[in-house]
PDB file of C-alpha atoms in Angstrom:
ATOM      1  CA  MET A   1       0.000   0.000   0.000  1.00 77.00           C
ATOM      2  CA  ILE A   2       2.727   2.499   0.934  1.00 86.00           C
ATOM      3  CA  GLU A   3       4.634   1.700  -2.242  1.00 85.00           C
ATOM      4  CA  THR A   4       1.556   2.595  -4.301  1.00 82.00           C
ATOM      5  CA  LEU A   5       1.284   5.923  -2.490  1.00 84.00           C
ATOM      6  CA  ILE A   6       4.968   6.656  -3.103  1.00 91.00           C
ATOM      7  CA  LEU A   7       4.527   5.724  -6.774  1.00 86.00           C
ATOM      8  CA  ALA A   8       1.504   8.014  -7.102  1.00 86.00           C
ATOM      9  CA  ILE A   9       3.299  10.971  -5.506  1.00 91.00           C
ATOM     10  CA  GLY A  10       6.329  10.342  -7.709  1.00 92.00           C
ATOM     11  CA  LEU A  11       4.175  10.321 -10.840  1.00 91.00           C
ATOM     12  CA  VAL A  12       2.465  13.567  -9.832  1.00 92.00           C
ATOM     13  CA  LEU A  13       5.838  15.236  -9.272  1.00 93.00           C
ATOM     14  CA  LEU A  14       7.107  13.898 -12.596  1.00 95.00           C
ATOM     15  CA  VAL A  15       4.158  15.331 -14.534  1.00 92.00           C
ATOM     16  CA  GLU A  16       4.300  18.646 -12.647  1.00 91.00           C
ATOM     17  CA  GLY A  17       8.033  18.956 -13.246  1.00 94.00           C
ATOM     18  CA  LEU A  18       7.610  18.097 -16.919  1.00 94.00           C
ATOM     19  CA  ALA A  19       5.027  20.856 -17.334  1.00 91.00           C
ATOM     20  CA  TRP A  20       7.344  23.406 -15.691  1.00 92.00           C
ATOM     21  CA  LEU A  21      10.278  22.203 -17.823  1.00 94.00           C
ATOM     22  CA  LEU A  22       8.481  22.268 -21.178  1.00 94.00           C
ATOM     23  CA  ALA A  23       6.140  25.250 -20.816  1.00 92.00           C
ATOM     24  CA  PRO A  24       7.021  27.556 -17.917  1.00 92.00           C
ATOM     25  CA  SER A  25       5.375  30.604 -19.499  1.00 93.00           C
ATOM     26  CA  LEU A  26       2.157  28.656 -20.030  1.00 93.00           C
ATOM     27  CA  ILE A  27       2.173  27.656 -16.358  1.00 92.00           C
ATOM     28  CA  GLU A  28       2.635  31.309 -15.386  1.00 93.00           C
ATOM     29  CA  THR A  29      -0.360  32.252 -17.560  1.00 94.00           C
ATOM     30  CA  LEU A  30      -2.444  29.473 -16.016  1.00 91.00           C
ATOM     31  CA  LEU A  31      -1.545  30.580 -12.495  1.00 91.00           C
ATOM     32  CA  GLU A  32      -2.470  34.161 -13.344  1.00 94.00           C
ATOM     33  CA  ALA A  33      -5.833  33.001 -14.712  1.00 93.00           C
ATOM     34  CA  LEU A  34      -6.456  31.008 -11.528  1.00 91.00           C
ATOM     35  CA  ARG A  35      -5.483  34.038  -9.439  1.00 93.00           C
ATOM     36  CA  ASN A  36      -8.191  36.058 -11.203  1.00 94.00           C
ATOM     37  CA  LEU A  37     -10.940  33.540 -10.363  1.00 94.00           C
ATOM     38  CA  ASP A  38     -13.060  34.052  -7.298  1.00 94.00           C
ATOM     39  CA  ILE A  39     -12.661  31.650  -4.371  1.00 95.00           C
ATOM     40  CA  ASP A  40     -15.745  29.570  -5.197  1.00 95.00           C
ATOM     41  CA  ALA A  41     -14.545  28.996  -8.758  1.00 94.00           C
ATOM     42  CA  ARG A  42     -11.130  27.912  -7.442  1.00 94.00           C
ATOM     43  CA  ARG A  43     -12.825  25.475  -5.082  1.00 96.00           C
ATOM     44  CA  LEU A  44     -14.813  24.080  -8.001  1.00 95.00           C
ATOM     45  CA  VAL A  45     -11.589  23.612  -9.987  1.00 93.00           C
ATOM     46  CA  GLY A  46     -10.076  21.777  -7.010  1.00 94.00           C
ATOM     47  CA  LEU A  47     -13.143  19.596  -6.557  1.00 96.00           C
ATOM     48  CA  THR A  48     -13.158  18.728 -10.250  1.00 96.00           C
ATOM     49  CA  ALA A  49      -9.462  17.825 -10.148  1.00 94.00           C
ATOM     50  CA  MET A  50     -10.031  15.615  -7.102  1.00 94.00           C
ATOM     51  CA  ALA A  51     -12.991  13.879  -8.751  1.00 96.00           C
ATOM     52  CA  MET A  52     -10.941  13.195 -11.873  1.00 94.00           C
ATOM     53  CA  GLY A  53      -8.121  11.833  -9.719  1.00 90.00           C
ATOM     54  CA  VAL A  54     -10.461   9.507  -7.848  1.00 92.00           C
ATOM     55  CA  LEU A  55     -11.907   8.325 -11.152  1.00 94.00           C
ATOM     56  CA  LEU A  56      -8.450   7.614 -12.572  1.00 89.00           C
ATOM     57  CA  VAL A  57      -7.394   5.737  -9.437  1.00 85.00           C
ATOM     58  CA  TRP A  58     -10.607   3.687  -9.549  1.00 89.00           C
ATOM     59  CA  ILE A  59     -10.042   2.854 -13.237  1.00 92.00           C
ATOM     60  CA  ALA A  60      -6.422   1.861 -12.531  1.00 87.00           C
ATOM     61  CA  HIS A  61      -7.582  -0.353  -9.676  1.00 85.00           C
ATOM     62  CA  TRP A  62     -10.302  -1.869 -11.863  1.00 90.00           C
ATOM     63  CA  LEU A  63      -7.680  -2.650 -14.526  1.00 91.00           C
ATOM     64  CA  GLY A  64      -5.588  -4.479 -11.941  1.00 86.00           C
ATOM     65  CA  ALA A  65      -2.941  -1.927 -10.970  1.00 74.00           C
TER      66      ALA A  65
END
């Protein structure tokens, strides 16, 4: 179980680092756009991201990961 958690965190950091490496100006633009959203919209973005993450984890589990 702990190894799966470590793997998941490692994959998140890999994807985040790749985005910063390949498109740092795009990330800056995205952060500025998020900064301009009101707090409820930011919470909705966070909730949507969490729901997508749960769905992906459930699909991975269903596929036997």
